[in-house]
Coordinates of N, CA and C in Angstrom, one line a residue:
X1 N 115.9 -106.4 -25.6 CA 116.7 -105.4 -25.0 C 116.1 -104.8 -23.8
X2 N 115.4 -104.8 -23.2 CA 114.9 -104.4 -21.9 C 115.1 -103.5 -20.9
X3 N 116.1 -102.6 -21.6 CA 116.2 -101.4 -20.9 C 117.6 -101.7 -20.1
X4 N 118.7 -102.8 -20.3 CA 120.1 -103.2 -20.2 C 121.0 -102.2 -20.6
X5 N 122.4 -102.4 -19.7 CA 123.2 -101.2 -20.6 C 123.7 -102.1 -21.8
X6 N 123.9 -101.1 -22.4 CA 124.3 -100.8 -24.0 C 125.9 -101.4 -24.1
X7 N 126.4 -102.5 -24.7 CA 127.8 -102.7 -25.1 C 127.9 -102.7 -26.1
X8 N 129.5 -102.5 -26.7 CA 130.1 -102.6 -27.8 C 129.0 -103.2 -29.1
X9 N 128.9 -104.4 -28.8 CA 128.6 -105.2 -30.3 C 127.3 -104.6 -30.1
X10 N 126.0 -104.3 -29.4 CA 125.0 -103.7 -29.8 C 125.2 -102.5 -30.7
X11 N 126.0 -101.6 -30.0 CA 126.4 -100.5 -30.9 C 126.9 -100.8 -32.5
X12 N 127.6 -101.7 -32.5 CA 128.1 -102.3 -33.6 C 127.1 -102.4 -35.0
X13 N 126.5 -103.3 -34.1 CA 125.2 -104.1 -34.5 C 124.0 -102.6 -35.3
X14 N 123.7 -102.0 -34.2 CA 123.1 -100.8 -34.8 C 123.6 -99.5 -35.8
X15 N 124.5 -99.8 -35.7 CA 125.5 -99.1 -36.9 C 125.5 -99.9 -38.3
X16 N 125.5 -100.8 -38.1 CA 125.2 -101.8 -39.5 C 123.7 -101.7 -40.0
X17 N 122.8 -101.6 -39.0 CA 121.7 -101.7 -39.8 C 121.5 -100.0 -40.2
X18 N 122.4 -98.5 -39.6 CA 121.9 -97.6 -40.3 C 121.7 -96.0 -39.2
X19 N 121.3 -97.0 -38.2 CA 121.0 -96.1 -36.7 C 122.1 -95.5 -35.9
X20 N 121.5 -94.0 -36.5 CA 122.9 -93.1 -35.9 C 122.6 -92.6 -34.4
X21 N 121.5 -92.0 -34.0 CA 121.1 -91.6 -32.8 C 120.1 -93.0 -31.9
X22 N 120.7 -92.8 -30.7 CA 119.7 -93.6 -29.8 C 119.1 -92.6 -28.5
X23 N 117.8 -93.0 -28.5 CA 117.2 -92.0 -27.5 C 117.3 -93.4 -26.5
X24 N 117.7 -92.5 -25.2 CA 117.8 -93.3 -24.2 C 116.9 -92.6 -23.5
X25 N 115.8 -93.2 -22.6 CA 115.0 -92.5 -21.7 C 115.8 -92.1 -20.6
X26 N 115.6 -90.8 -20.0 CA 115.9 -90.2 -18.8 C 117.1 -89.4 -18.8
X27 N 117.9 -89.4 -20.2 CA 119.2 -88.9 -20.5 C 118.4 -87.7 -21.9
X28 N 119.3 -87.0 -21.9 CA 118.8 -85.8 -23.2 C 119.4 -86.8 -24.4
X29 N 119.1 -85.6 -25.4 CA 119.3 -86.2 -26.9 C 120.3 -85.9 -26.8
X30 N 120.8 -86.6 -27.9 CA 122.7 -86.7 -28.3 C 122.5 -85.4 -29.0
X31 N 124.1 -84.9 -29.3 CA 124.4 -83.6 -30.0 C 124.9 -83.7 -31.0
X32 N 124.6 -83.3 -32.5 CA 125.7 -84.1 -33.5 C 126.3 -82.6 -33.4
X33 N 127.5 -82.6 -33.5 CA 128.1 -81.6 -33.7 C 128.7 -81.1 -35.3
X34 N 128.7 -80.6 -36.2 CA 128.2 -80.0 -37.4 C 129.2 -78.8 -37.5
X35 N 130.5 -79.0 -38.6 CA 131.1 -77.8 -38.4 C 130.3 -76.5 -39.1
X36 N 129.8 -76.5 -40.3 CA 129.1 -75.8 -40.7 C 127.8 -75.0 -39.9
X37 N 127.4 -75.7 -39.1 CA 126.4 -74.9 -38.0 C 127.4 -74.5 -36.8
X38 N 128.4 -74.5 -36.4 CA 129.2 -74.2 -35.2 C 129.7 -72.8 -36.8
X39 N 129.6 -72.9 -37.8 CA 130.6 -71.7 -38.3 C 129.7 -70.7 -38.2
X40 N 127.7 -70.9 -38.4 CA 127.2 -69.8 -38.5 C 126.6 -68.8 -37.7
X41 N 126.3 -70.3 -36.0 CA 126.6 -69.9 -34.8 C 126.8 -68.7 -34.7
X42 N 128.7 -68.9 -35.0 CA 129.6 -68.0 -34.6 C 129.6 -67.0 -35.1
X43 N 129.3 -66.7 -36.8 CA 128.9 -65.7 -37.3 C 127.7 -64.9 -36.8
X44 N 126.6 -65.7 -36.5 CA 125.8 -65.1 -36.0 C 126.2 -64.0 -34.7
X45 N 126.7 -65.2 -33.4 CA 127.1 -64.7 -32.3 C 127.7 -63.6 -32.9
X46 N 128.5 -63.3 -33.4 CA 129.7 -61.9 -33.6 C 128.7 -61.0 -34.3
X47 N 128.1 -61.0 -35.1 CA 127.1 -60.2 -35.9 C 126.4 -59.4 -34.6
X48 N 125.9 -60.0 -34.0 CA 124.7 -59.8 -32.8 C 125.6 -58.2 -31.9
X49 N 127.2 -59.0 -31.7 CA 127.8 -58.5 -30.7 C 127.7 -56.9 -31.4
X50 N 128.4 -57.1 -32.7 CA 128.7 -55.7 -33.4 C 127.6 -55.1 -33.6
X51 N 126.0 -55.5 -34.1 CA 125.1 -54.9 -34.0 C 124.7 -54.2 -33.2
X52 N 124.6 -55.0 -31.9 CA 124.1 -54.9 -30.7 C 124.6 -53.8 -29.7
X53 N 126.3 -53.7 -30.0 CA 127.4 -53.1 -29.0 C 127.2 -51.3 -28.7
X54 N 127.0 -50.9 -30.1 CA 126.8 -50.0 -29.6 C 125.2 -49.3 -29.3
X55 N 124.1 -50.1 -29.2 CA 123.2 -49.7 -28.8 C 122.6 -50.4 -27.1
X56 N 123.5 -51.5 -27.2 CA 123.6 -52.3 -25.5 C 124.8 -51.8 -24.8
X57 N 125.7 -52.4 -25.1 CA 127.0 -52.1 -24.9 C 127.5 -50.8 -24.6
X58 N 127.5 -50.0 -25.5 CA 128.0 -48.2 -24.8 C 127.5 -47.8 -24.1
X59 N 125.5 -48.0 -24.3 CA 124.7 -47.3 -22.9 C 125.5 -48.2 -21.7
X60 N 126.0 -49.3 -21.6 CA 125.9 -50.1 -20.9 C 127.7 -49.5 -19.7
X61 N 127.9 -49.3 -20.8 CA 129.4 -48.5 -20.5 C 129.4 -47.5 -20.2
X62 N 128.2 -46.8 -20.8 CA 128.5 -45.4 -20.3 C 127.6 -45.3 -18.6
X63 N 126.7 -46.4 -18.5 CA 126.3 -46.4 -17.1 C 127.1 -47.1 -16.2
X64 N 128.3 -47.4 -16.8 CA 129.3 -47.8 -15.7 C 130.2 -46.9 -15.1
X65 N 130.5 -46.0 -16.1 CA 131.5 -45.0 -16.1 C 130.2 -43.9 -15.3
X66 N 129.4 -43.6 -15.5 CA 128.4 -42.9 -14.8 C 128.6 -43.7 -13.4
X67 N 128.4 -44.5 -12.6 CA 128.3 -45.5 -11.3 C 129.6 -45.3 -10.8
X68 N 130.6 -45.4 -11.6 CA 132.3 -44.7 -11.2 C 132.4 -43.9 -10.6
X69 N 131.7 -43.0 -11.6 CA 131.8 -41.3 -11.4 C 131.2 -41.2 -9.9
X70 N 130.1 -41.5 -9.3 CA 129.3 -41.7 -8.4 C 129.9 -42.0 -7.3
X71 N 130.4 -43.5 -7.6 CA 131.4 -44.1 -6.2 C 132.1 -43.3 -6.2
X72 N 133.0 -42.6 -6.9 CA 134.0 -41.8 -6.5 C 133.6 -40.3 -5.8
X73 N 132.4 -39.6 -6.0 CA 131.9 -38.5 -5.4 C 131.5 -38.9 -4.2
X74 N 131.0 -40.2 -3.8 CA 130.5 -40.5 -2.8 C 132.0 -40.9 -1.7
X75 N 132.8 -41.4 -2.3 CA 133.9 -41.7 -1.6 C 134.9 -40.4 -1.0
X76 N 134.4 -39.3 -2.2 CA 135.1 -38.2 -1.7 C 134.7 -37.5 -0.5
X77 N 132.9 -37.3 -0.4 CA 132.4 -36.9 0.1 C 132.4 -37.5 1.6
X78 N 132.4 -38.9 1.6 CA 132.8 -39.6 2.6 C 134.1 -39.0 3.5
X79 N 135.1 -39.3 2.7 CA 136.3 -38.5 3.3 C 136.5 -37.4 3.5
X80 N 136.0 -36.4 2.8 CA 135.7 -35.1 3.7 C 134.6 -34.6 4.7
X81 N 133.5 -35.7 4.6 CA 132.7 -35.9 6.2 C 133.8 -36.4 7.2
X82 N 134.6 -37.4 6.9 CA 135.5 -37.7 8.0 C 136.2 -37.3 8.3
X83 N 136.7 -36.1 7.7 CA 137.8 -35.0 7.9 C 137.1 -34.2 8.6
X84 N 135.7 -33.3 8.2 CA 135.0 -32.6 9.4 C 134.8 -33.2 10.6
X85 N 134.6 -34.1 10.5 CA 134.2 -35.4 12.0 C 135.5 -34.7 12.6
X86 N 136.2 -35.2 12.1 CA 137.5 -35.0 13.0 C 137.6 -33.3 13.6
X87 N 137.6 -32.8 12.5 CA 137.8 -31.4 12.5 C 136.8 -31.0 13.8
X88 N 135.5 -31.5 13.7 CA 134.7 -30.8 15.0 C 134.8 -31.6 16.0
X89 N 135.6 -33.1 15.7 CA 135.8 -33.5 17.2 C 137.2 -32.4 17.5
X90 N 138.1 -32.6 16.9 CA 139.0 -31.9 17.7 C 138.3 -30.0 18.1
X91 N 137.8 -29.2 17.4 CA 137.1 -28.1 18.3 C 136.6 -28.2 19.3
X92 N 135.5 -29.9 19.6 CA 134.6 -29.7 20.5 C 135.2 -30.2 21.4
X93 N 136.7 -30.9 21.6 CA 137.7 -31.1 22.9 C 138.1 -29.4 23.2
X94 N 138.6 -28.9 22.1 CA 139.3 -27.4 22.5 C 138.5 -26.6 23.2
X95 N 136.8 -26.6 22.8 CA 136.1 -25.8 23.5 C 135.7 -26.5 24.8
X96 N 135.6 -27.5 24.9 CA 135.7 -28.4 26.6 C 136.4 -28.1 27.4
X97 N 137.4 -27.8 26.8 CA 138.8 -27.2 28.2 C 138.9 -26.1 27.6
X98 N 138.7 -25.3 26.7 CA 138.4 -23.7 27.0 C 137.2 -24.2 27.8
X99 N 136.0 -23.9 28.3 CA 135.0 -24.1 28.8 C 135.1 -24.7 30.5
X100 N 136.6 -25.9 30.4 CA 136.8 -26.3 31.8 C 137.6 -24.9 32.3
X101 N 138.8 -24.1 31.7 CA 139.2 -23.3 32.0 C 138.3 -22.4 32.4
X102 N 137.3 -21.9 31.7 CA 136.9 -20.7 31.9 C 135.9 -20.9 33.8
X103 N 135.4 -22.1 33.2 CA 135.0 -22.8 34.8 C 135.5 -22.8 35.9
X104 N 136.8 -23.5 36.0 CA 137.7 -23.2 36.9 C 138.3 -21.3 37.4
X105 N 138.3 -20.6 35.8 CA 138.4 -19.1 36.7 C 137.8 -18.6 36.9
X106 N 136.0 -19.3 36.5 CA 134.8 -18.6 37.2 C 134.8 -19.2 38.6
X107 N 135.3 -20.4 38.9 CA 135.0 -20.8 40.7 C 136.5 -20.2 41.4
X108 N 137.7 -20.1 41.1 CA 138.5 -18.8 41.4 C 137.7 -17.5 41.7
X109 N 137.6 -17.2 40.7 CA 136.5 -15.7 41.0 C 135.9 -15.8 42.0
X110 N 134.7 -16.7 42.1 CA 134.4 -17.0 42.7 C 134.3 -16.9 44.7
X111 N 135.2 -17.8 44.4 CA 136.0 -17.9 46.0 C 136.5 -16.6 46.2
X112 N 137.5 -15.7 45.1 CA 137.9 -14.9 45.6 C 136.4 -13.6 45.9
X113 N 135.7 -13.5 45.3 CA 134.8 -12.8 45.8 C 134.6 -13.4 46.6
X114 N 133.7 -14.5 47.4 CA 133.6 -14.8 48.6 C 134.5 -14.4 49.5
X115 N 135.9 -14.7 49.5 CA 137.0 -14.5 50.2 C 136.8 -13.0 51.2
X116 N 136.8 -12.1 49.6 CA 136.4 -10.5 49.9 C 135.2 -10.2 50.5
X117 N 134.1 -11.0 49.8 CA 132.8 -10.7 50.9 C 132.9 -11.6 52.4
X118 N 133.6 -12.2 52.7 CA 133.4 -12.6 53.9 C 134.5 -11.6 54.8
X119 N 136.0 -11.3 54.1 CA 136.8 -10.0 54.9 C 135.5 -9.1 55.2
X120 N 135.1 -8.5 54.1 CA 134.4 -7.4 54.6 C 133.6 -7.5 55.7
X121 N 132.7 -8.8 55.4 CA 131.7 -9.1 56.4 C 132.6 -9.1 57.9
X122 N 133.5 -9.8 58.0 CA 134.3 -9.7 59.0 C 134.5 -8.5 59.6
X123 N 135.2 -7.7 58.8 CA 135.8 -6.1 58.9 C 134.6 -5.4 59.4
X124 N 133.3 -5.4 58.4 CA 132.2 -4.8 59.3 C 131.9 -5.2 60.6
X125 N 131.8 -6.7 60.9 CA 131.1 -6.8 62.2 C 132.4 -6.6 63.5
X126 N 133.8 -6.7 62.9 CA 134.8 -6.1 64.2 C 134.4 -4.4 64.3
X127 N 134.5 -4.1 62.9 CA 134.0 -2.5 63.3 C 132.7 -2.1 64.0
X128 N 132.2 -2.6 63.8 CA 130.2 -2.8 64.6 C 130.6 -3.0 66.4
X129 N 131.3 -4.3 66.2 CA 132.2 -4.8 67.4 C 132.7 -3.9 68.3
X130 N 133.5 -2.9 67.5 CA 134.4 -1.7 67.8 C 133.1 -0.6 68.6
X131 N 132.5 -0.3 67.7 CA 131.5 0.9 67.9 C 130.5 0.2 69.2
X132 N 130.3 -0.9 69.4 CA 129.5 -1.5 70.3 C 130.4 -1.4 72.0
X133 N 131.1 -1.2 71.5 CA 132.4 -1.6 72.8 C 132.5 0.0 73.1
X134 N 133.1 1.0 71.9 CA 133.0 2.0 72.5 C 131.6 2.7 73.1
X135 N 130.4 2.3 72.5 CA 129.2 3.1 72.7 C 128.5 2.7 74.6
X136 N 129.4 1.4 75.0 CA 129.3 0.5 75.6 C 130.4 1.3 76.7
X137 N 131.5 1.5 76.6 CA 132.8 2.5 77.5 C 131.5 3.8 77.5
X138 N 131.2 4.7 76.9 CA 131.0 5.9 76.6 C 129.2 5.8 77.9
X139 N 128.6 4.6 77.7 CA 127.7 4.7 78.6 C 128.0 4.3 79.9
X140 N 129.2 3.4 80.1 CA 129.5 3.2 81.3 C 130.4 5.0 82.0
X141 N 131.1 5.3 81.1 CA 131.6 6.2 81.8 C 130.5 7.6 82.3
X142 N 129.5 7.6 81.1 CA 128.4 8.1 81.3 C 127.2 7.9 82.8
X143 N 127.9 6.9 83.0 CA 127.1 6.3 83.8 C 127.9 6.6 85.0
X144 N 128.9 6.5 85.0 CA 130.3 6.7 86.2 C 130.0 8.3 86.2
X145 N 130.0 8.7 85.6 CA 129.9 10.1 85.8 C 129.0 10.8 86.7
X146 N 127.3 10.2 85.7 CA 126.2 10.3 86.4 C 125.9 10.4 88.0
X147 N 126.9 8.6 87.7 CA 126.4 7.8 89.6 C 127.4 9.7 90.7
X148 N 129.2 9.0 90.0 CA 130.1 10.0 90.5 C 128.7 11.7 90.7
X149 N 128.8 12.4 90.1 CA 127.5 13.7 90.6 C 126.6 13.1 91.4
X150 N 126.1 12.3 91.1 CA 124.7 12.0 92.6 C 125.4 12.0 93.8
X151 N 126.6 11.0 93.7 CA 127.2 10.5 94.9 C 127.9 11.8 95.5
X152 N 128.4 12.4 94.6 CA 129.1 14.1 95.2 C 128.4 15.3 95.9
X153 N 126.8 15.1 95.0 CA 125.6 15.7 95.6 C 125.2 15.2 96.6
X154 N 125.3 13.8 96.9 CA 124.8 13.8 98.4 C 126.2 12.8 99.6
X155 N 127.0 13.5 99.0 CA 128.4 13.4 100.3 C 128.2 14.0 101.9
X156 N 128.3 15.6 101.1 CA 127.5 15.8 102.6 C 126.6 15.2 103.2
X157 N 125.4 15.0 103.0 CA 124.1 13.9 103.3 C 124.6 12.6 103.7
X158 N 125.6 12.3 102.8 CA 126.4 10.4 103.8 C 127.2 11.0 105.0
X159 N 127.7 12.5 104.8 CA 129.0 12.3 106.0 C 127.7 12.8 106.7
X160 N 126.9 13.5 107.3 CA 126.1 14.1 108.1 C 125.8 12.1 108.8
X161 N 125.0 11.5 107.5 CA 125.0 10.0 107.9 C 125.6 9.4 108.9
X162 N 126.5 9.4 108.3 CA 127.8 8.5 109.0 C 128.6 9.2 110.5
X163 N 128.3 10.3 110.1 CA 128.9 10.7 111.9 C 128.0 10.9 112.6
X164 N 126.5 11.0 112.4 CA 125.7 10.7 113.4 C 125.3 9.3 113.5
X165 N 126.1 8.0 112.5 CA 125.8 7.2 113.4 C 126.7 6.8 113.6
X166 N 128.1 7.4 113.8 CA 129.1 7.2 114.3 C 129.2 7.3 116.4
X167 N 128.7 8.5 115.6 CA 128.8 9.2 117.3 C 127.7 8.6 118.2
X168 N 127.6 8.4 119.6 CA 127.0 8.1 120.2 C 125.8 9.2 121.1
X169 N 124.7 8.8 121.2 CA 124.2 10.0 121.7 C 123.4 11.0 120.6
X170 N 123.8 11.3 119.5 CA 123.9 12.7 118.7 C 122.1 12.3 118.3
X171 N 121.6 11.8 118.7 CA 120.0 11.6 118.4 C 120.1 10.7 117.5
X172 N 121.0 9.5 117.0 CA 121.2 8.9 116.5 C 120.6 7.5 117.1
X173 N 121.1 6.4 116.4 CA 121.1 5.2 116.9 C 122.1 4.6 117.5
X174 N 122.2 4.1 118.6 CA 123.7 3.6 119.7 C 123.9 2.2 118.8
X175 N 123.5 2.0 118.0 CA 124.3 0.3 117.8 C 125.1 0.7 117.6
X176 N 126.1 -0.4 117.8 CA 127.4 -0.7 117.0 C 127.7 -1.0 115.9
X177 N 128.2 -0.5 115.0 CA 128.5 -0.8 113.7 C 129.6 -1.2 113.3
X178 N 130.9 -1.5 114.1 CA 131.8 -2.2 113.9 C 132.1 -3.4 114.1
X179 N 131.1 -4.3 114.8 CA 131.3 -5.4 115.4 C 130.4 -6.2 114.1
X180 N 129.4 -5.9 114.2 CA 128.2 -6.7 113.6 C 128.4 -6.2 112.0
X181 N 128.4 -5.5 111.6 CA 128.2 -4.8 110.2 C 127.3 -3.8 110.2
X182 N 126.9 -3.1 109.1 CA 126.0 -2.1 108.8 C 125.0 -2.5 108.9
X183 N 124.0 -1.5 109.4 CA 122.5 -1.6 109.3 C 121.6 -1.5 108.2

């Protein structure tokens, strides 16, 4: 036999002389299957279960129902973080444009105070303007005044002037003052 596959009449053959199992190298052992050991198996298996269940089993249930309980708190809690999310995003737009508003009627203000400090500024320097113009009339006419009294005080002294060097002879000077201009 040399390690050949196995046909019919070999099998045959080995059944007649008695041989129920063949070990074949490199394959596992055969299984006889045995209803009486599949019945105590099973007995066993079920025994284990009911033994077992409630000292595996319930803890085992009750740490699922515990991990439930958990997902679910955590799920809630999730959704009410994403409801504040929301909640503070929508405040923190409302206060952006309150905050653009209030910005825009602080540069309103703004302007308008400038507006008013630049009238005023204006308003002062035409009035300065004003007072410079009059103080400016008030020394010219001061001045017109002045010259007017000198010139009144010494009229006599130009006419005495002028007609002696009008006149010819008067111990004056003979130019001519009409032709040429003044002396």
């Amino acid at each position: 036999m040399g390690g050949g596959a196995i046909d019919k009449e070999m099998l045959d053959d080995l059944r007649e002389r008695g041989i129920r199992t063949i070990t074949v190298s490199g394959h596992a052992a055969p299984v006889n299957f045995q209803l009486g050991t599949g019945l105590m198996v099973a007995v066993i298996f079920f025994t284990l279960v009911a033994a077992l269940k409630p000292v595996l089993w319930g803890p085992f249930l009750v740490m699922l129902e515990k991990r439930r309980r958990e997902l679910e708190i955590g799920a809630e809690a999730e959704r009410q973080n994403q409801q504040e999310t929301i909640r503070f995003e929508e405040e923190k737009r409302k206060r952006h444009a309150e905050l653009d508003r209030d910005m825009q009627a602080l540069r309103l203000d703004g302007q308008r105070e400038n507006a008013r400090l630049a009238n005023g500024i204006i308003h002062a320097a035409r009035d300065r303007e004003q007072e410079v113009k009059l103080a400016g009339l008030r020394d010219i006419r001061l001045n017109a005044e002045t010259t007017k009294g000198e010139l009144d005080a010494r009229v006599p002294e130009l006419a005495e002037m002028m007609a002696a060097a009008l006149t010819p002879g008067a111990g004056g000077d003979t130019t001519d003052t009409t032709a040429a201009g003044r002396p």
